[in-house]
Coordinates of C-alpha atoms in Angstrom, one line a residue:
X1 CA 146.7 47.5 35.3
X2 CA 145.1 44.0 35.3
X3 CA 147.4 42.0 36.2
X4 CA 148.3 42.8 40.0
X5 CA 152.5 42.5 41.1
X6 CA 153.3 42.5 44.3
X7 CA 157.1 44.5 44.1
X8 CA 157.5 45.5 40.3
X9 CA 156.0 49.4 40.6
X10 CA 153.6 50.3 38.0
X11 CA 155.7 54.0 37.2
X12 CA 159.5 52.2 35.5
X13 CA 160.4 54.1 33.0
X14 CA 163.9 52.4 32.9
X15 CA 164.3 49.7 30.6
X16 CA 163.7 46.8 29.7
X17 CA 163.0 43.3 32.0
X18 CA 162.0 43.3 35.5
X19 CA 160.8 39.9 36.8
X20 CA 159.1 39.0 40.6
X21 CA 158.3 35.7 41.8
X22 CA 155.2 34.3 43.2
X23 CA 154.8 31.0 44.8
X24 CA 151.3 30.9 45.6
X25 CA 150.2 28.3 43.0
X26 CA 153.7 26.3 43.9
X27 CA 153.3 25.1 47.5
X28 CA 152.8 21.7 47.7
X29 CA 154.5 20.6 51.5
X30 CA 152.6 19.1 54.5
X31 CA 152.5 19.9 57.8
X32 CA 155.6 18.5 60.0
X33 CA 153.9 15.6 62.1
X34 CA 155.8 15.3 65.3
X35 CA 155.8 12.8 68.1
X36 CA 156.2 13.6 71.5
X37 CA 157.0 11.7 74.9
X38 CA 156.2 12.3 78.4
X39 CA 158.3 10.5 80.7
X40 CA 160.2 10.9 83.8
X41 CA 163.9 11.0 84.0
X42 CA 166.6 10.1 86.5
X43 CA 169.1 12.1 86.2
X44 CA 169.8 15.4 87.8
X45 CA 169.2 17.6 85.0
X46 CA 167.2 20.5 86.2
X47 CA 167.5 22.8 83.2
X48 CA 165.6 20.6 81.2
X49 CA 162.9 19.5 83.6
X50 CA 159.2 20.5 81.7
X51 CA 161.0 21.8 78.7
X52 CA 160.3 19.9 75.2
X53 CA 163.7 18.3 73.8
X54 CA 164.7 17.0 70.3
X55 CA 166.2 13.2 70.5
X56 CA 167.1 10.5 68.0
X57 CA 168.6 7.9 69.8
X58 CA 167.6 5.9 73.0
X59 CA 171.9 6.1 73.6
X60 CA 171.5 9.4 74.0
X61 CA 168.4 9.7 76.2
X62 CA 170.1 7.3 78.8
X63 CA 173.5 9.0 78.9
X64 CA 171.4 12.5 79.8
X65 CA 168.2 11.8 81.0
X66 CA 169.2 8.1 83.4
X67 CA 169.9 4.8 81.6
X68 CA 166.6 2.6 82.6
X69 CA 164.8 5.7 83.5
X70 CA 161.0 5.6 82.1
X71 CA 162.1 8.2 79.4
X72 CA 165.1 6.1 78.2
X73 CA 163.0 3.1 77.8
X74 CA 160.1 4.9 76.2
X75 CA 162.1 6.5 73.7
X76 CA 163.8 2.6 72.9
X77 CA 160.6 1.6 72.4
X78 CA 159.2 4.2 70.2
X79 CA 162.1 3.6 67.8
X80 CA 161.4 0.0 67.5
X81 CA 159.1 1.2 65.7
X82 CA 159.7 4.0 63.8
X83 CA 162.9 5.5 63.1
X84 CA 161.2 7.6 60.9
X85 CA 159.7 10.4 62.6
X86 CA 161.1 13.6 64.3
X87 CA 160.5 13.0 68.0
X88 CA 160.7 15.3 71.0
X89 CA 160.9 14.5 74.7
X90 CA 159.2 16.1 77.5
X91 CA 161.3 15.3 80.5
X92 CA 159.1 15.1 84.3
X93 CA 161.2 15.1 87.3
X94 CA 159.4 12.6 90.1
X95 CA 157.8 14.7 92.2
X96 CA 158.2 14.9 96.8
X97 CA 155.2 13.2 97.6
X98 CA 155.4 10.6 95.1
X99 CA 156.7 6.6 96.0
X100 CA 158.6 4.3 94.4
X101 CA 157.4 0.7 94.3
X102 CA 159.1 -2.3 95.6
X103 CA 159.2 -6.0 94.9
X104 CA 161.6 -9.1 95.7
X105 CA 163.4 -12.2 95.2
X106 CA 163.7 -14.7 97.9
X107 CA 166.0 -17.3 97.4
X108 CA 164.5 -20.3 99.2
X109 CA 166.6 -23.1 98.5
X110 CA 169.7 -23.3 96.0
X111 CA 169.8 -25.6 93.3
X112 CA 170.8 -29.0 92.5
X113 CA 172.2 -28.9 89.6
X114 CA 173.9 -26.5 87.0
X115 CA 172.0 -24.0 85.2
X116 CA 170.5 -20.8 84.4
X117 CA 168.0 -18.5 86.0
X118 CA 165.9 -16.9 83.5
X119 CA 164.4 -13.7 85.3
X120 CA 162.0 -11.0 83.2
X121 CA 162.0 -8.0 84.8
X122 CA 160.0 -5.1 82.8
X123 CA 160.1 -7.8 79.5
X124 CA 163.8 -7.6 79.6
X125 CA 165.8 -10.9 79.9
X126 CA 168.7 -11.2 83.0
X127 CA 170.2 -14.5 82.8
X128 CA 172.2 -15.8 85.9
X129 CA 174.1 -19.5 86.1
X130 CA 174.0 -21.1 89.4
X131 CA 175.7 -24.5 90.5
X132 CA 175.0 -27.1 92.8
X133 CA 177.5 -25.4 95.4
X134 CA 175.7 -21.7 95.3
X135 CA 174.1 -21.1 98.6
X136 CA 170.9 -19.0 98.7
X137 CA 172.8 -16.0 99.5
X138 CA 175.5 -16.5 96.6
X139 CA 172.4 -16.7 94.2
X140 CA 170.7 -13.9 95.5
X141 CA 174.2 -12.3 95.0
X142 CA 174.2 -13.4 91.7
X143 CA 171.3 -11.6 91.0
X144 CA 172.0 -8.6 92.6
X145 CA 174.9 -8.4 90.4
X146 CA 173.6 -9.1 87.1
X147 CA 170.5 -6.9 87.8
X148 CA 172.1 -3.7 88.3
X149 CA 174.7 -4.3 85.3
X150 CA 171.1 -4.2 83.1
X151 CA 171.2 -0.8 83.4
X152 CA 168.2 -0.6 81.2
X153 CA 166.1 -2.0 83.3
X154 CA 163.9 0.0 85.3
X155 CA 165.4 -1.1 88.3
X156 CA 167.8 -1.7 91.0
X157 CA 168.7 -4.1 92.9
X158 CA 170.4 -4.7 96.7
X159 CA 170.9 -7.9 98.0
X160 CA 170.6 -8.8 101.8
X161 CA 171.2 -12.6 103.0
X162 CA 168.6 -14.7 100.6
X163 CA 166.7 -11.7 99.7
X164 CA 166.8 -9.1 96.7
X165 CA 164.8 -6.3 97.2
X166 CA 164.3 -4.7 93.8
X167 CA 163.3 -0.5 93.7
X168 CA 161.6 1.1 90.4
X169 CA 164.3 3.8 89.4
X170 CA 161.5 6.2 88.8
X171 CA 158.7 7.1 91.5
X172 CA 154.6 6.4 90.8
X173 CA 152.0 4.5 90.6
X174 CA 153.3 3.0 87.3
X175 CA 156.1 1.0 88.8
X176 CA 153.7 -1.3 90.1
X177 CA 153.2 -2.5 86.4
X178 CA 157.1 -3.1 86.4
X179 CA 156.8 -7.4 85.7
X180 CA 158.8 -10.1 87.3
X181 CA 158.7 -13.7 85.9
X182 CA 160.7 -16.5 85.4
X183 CA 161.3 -18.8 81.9
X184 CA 158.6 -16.8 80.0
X185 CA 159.7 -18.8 76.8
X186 CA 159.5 -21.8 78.8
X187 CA 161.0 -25.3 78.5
X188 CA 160.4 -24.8 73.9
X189 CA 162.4 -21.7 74.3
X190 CA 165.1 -23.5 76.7
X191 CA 163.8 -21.7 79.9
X192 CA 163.8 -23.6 82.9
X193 CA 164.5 -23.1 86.4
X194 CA 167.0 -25.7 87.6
X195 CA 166.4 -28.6 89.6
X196 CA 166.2 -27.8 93.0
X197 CA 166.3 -23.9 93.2
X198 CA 163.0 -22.3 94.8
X199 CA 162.5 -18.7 94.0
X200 CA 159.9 -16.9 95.5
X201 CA 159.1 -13.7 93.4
X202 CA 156.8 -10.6 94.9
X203 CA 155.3 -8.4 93.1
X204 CA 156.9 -4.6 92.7
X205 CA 154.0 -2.7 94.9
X206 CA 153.0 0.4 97.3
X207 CA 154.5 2.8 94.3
X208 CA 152.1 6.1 94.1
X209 CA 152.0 9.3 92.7
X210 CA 152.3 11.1 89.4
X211 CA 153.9 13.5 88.6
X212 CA 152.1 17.3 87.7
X213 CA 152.2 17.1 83.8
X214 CA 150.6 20.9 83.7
X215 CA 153.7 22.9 83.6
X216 CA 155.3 20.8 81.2
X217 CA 152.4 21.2 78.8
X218 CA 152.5 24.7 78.9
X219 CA 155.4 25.0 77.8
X220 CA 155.1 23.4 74.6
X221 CA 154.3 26.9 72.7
X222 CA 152.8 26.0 69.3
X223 CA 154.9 23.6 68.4
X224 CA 152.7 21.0 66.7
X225 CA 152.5 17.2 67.8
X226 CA 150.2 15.0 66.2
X227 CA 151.8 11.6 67.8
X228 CA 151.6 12.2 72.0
X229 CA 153.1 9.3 74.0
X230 CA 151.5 9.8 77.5
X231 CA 152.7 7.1 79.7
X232 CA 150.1 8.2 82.8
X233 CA 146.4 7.2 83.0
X234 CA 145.7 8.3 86.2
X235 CA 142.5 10.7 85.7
X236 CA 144.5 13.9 86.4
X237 CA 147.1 13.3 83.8
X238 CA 144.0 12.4 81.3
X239 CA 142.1 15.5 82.1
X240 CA 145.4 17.7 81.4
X241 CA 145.4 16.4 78.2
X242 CA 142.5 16.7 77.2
X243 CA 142.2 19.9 78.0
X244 CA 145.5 20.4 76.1
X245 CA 143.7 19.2 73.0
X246 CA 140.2 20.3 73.7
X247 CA 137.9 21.8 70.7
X248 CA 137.2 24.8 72.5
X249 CA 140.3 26.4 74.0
X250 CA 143.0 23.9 73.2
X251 CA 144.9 22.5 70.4
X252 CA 141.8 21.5 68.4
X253 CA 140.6 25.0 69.0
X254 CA 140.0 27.4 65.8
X255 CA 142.3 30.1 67.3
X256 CA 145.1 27.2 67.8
X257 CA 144.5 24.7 64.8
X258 CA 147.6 22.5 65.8
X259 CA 145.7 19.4 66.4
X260 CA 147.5 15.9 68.1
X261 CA 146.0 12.9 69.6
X262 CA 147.0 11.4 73.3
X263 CA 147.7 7.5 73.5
X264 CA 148.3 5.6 76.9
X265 CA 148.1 1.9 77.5
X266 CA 146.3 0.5 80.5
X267 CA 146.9 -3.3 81.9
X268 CA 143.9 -4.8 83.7
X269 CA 141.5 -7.5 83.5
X270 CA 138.8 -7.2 80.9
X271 CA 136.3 -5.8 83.6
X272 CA 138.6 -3.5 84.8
X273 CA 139.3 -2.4 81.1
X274 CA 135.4 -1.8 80.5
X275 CA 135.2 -0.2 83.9
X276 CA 137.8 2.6 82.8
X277 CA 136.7 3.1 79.0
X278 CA 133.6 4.3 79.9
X279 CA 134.3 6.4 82.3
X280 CA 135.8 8.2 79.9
X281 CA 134.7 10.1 76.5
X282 CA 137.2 12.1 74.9
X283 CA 138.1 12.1 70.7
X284 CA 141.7 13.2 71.6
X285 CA 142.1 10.6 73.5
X286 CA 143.5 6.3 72.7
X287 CA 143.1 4.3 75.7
X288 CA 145.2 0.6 74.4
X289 CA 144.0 -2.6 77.0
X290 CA 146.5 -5.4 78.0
X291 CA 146.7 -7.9 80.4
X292 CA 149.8 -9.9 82.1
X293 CA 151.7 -9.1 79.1
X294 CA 155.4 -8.7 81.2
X295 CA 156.2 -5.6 79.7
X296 CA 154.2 -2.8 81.8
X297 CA 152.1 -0.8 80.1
X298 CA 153.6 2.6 80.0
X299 CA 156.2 0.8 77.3
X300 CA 153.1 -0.6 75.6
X301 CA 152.1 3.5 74.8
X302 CA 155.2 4.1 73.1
X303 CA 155.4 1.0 71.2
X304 CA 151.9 0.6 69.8
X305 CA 152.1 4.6 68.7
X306 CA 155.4 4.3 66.9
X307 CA 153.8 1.3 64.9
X308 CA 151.3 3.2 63.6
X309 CA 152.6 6.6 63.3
X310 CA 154.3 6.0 60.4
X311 CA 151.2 4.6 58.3
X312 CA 149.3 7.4 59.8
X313 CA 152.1 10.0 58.3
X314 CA 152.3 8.1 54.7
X315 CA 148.1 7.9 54.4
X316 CA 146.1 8.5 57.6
X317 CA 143.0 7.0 55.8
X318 CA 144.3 3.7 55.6
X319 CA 143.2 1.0 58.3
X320 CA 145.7 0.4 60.9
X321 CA 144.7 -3.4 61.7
X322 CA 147.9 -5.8 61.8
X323 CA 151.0 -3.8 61.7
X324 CA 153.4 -5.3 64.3
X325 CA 154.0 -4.0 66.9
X326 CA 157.7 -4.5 68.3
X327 CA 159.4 -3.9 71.4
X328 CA 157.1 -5.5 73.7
X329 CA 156.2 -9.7 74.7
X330 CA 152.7 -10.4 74.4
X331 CA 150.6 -11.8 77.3
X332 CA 150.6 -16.0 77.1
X333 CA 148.4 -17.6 75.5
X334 CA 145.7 -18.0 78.4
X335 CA 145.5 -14.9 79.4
X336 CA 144.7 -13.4 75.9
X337 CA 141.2 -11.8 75.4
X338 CA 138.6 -13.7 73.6
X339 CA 137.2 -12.4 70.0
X340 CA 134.2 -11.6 72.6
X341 CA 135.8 -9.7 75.0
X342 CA 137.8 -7.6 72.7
X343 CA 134.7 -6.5 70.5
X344 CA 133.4 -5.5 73.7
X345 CA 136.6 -4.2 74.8
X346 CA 135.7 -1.9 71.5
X347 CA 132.7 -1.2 72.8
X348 CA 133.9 0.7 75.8
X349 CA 136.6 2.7 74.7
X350 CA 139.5 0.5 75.0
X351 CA 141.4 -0.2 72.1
X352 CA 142.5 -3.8 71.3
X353 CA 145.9 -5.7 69.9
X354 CA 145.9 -9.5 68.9
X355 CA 148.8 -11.9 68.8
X356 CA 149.5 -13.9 66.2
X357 CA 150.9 -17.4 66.0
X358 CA 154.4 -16.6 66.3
X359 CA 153.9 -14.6 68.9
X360 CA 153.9 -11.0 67.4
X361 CA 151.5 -8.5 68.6
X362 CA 149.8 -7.3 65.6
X363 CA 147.0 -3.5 66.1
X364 CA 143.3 -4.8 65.9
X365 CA 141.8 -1.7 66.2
X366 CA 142.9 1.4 67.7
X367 CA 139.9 4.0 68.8
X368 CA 139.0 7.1 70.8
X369 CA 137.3 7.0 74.3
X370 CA 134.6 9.1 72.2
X371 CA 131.5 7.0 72.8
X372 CA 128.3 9.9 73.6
X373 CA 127.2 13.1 72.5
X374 CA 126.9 15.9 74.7
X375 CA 122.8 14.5 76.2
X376 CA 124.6 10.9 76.6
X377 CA 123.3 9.6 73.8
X378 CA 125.5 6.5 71.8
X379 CA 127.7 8.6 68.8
X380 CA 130.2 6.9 66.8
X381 CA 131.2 9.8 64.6
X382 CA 134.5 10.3 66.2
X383 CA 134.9 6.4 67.2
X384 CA 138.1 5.5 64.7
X385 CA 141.8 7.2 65.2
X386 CA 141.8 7.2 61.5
X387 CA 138.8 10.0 61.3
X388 CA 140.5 12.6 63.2
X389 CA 143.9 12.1 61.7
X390 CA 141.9 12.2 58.1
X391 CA 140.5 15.9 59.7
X392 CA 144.2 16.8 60.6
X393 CA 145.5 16.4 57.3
X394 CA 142.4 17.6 55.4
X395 CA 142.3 20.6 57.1
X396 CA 145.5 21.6 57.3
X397 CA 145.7 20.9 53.5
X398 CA 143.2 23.4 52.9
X399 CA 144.4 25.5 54.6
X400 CA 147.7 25.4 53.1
X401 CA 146.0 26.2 49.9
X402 CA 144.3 28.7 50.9
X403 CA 147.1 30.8 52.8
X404 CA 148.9 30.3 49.8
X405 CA 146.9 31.6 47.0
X406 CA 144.4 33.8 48.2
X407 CA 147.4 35.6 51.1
X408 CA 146.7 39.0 49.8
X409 CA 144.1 39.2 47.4
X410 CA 140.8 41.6 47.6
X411 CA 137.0 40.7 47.9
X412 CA 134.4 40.8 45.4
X413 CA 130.6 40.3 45.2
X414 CA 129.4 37.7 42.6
X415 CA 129.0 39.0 39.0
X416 CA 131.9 41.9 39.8
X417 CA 133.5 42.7 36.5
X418 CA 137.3 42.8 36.6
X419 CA 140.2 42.3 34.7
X420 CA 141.8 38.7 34.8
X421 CA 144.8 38.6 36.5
X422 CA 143.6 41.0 39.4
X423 CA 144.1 40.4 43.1
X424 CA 140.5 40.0 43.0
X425 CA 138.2 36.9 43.9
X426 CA 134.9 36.3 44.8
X427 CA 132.8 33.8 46.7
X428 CA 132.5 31.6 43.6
X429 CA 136.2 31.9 43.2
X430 CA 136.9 30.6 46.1
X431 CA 134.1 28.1 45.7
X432 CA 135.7 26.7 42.4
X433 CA 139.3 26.2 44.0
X434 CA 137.8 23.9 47.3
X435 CA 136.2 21.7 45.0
X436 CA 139.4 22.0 42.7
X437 CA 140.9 21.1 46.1
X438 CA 138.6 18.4 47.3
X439 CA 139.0 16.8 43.6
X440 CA 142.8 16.5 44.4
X441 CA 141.9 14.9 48.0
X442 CA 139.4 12.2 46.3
X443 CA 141.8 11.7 43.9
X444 CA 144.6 10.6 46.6
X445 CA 142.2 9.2 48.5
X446 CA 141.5 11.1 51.8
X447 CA 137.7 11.8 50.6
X448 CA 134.9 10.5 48.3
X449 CA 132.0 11.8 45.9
X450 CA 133.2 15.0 44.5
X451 CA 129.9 15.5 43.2
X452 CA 127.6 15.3 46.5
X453 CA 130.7 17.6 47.9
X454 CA 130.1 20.5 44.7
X455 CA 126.3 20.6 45.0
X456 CA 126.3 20.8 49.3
X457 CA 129.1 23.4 49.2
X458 CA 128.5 27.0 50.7
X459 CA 130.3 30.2 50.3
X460 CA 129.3 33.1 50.8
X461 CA 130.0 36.9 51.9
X462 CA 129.3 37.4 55.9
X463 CA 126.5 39.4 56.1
X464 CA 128.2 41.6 59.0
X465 CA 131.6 41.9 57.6
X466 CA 132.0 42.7 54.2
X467 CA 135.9 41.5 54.2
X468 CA 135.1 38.1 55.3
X469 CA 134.3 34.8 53.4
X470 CA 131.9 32.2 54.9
X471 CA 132.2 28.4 54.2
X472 CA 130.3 25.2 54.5
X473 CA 132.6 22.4 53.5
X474 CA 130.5 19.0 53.5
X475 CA 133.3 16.9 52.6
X476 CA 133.0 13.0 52.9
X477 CA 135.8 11.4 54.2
X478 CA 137.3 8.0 53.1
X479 CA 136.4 5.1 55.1
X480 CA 138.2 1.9 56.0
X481 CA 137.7 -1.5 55.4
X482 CA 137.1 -3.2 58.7
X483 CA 134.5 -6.6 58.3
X484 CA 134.4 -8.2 55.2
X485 CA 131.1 -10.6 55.9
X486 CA 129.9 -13.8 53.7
X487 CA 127.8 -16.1 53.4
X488 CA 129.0 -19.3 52.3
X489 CA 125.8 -20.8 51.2
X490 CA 127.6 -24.0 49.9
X491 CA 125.9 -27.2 48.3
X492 CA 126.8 -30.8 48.1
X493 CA 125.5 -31.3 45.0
X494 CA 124.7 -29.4 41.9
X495 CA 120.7 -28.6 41.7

């Protein structure tokens, strides 16, 4: 019998039609590209402590996981920017030894006349009106007041004579990045501190600690997640990712294949930046750098990832430079990083955002901390997010194909005679559907020169095991269009 059926038995002698179904040549679906978010919760719910969790609304997250909590305001920020994509949560409960960091506002002198107090706490706007007749201590109650009714805001407040003492609702070292500042629109955006009022703002402090992100990765199973928002850059919480994702035993791994890329923001100065980017070198691995920007940075992670991951899912080939990126208020003017210090920046490992006119932040370039080979020598082959996310979807579309088509089929030498139709192929079977298969990719766009890819192409029977195919796939991938440089050689007059 040539043609080969996979239920229809070759001995029917009962008449007449009989009819199977293959759908080997039919599949034609991607892999599900998921997003996940570590962050720690305040609410007392120990069943789901380490334990991934489906959400879709930041409502949600803050009725079970603690309104203002570092998960809830995550997961608002992520869906600023994409309400698109099918995001799980990773819930971390703080841990003993870890602190919570504290700031204040002193209340020095009331104000003179009528008006409004325009406090930023996080990047999130309380307003408070004062009089002429409020004491310090009636303003500082104000505050209190209008503080903890913000119950998004990462948080609370307690008011003691003059003096609000303001506690990050989470415990870390990341609530030290929690921002306070007045009139950050200033006096064009009808900001201003009234006449006569003196507030003396200190900075939120002396939090430490992270919490142990090792259990909760464990349990993760094979769920895939290409999109991982990881709110902690403290070196432990880097390491455990990227060993999560490593190429030898992790996610990247050939017995795993489920691939995903960490993100974190970090806020610093520009030497500080440079000083962390190189000390680390990982392809897994997007390290974003900010500066007084008055949303901390942890927000920044989720914000900047859910801008992107959308144009990632739709074509992860395509440059990510100047999608907005919403959610969060961008440092002022002065303390922005020069065209110099950002290409630098890019230089180091640290990923860069500008700001445009109006004020929106808008991706320059977002990169890996990949910057040496294995001797320490300068390699740029895995410098651009775009490359592995281009490796992710190549991959997994070949593979796709393959598992499909060739799920139960027997192995031939070249130049075996067989009837067509037979579960049979051969290497140059095989070899004839990946450039089929690469032809498709250049044609969409995720690869280029179908011709280099047919002549460099290797397959071929392992020499040890006769069941098993070997294969040297040379693909090019697409590149992006990053500098476009001219010279205007312009004249005055004609020659």
């Amino acid at each position: 019998m040539a043609i080969s059926f996979g239920n229809i038995p070759s001995n029917l002698r009962t008449p007449l039609f009989f009819a199977e179904f293959d759908n080997s040549r039919a599949n034609s679906a991607t892999a599900v590209q998921r997003t996940l978010i570590l962050g720690q919760m305040t609410a007392d719910q120990p069943a789901m402590v380490n334990v991934p969790v489906i959400a879709s609304s930041a409502s949600t997250v803050a009725g079970v996981f603690g309104s203002g909590s570092m998960l809830h305001n995550l997961m608002a920020a992520y869906l600023a920017n994409d309400r698109a994509g099918e995001i799980y949560l990773l819930p971390l409960a703080d841990g003993e030894a870890m602190v919570a960091a504290t700031g204040a506002i002193t209340v020095t002198s009331g104000a003179s006349e009528t008006g409004v107090i325009s406090l930023y706490i996080g990047g999130l706007r309380v307003q408070v009106s004062v009089a002429a007749t409020d004491t310090p201590a009636a303003i500082a109650g104000a505050l209190e007041t209008a503080i903890n009714a913000a119950t998004a805001l990462p948080v609370t407040a307690s008011a003691a004579l003059a003096v609000v003492t303001l506690t990050a609702k989470n415990k870390g070292l990341h609530g030290n990045g929690i921002d306070v500042r007045l009139n950050y629109q200033g006096s064009a955006g009808g900001e201003v501190t009234p006449a006569g009022l003196v507030l003396t703002l200190t900075a939120l402090s002396k939090g430490a600690g992270s919490p142990d992100i090792s259990v909760a990765l464990a349990n993760l199973g094979d769920l895939t997640f290409d999109f991982i928002v990881n709110p902690y850059t403290d070196t432990t919480s880097l390491d455990a990712l990227k060993g999560l994702l490593a190429d030898s035993t992790g996610r990247w791994s050939y017995a795993e294949q489920l691939y995903g890329h960490a993100l974190g923001a970090l806020a610093g100065t520009y030497g500080q930046l440079t000083a962390v980017g190189e000390a680390r070198n990982n392809q897994h691995e997007t390290l974003l750098g900010i500066y007084d920007s008055p949303t901390p940075a942890y927000i920044w992670s989720a914000a900047v990832y859910g801008a992107i991951a959308g144009s990632l899912r739709n074509d992860p080939g395509r440059p990510l430079q100047t999608l907005a990126v919403n959610g969060v208020l961008a440092p002022p003017l002065t303390s922005r990083f020069t065209l110099t210090e950002r290409n630098n920046l890019l230089y180091s490992g640290i990923s860069t955002v500008t700001v445009a006119d109006d004020g929106t932040v808008q991706i320059e370039n977002i990169i890996t901390t990949y910057q040496t080979n294995k001797y320490g020598d300068a390699d740029d082959s895995y410098l651009q997010v775009e490359t592995l996310f281009l490796l992710m979807y190549v991959t997994r579309y070949i593979r796709t194909q393959i598992t499909s088509k060739f799920a139960r089929m027997k192995l031939a030498a070249d130049g075996t005679r067989f009837a067509a139709g037979a579960a049979v192929v051969t290497p140059n079977t095989i070899r004839a559907e990946l450039i089929a298969q690469y032809t498709t990719l250049e044609r969409n766009g995720y690869v280029q020169d179908s011709a280099a890819f047919a002549d460099g192409l290797l397959v071929e029977l392992n020499a040890a095991n006769p069941n098993r195919i070997d294969v040297l796939w040379d693909g090019t991938l697409i590149n992006q269009l990053r500098v476009f440089a001219l010279l205007n050689q312009f004249r005055l007059q004609g020659a």
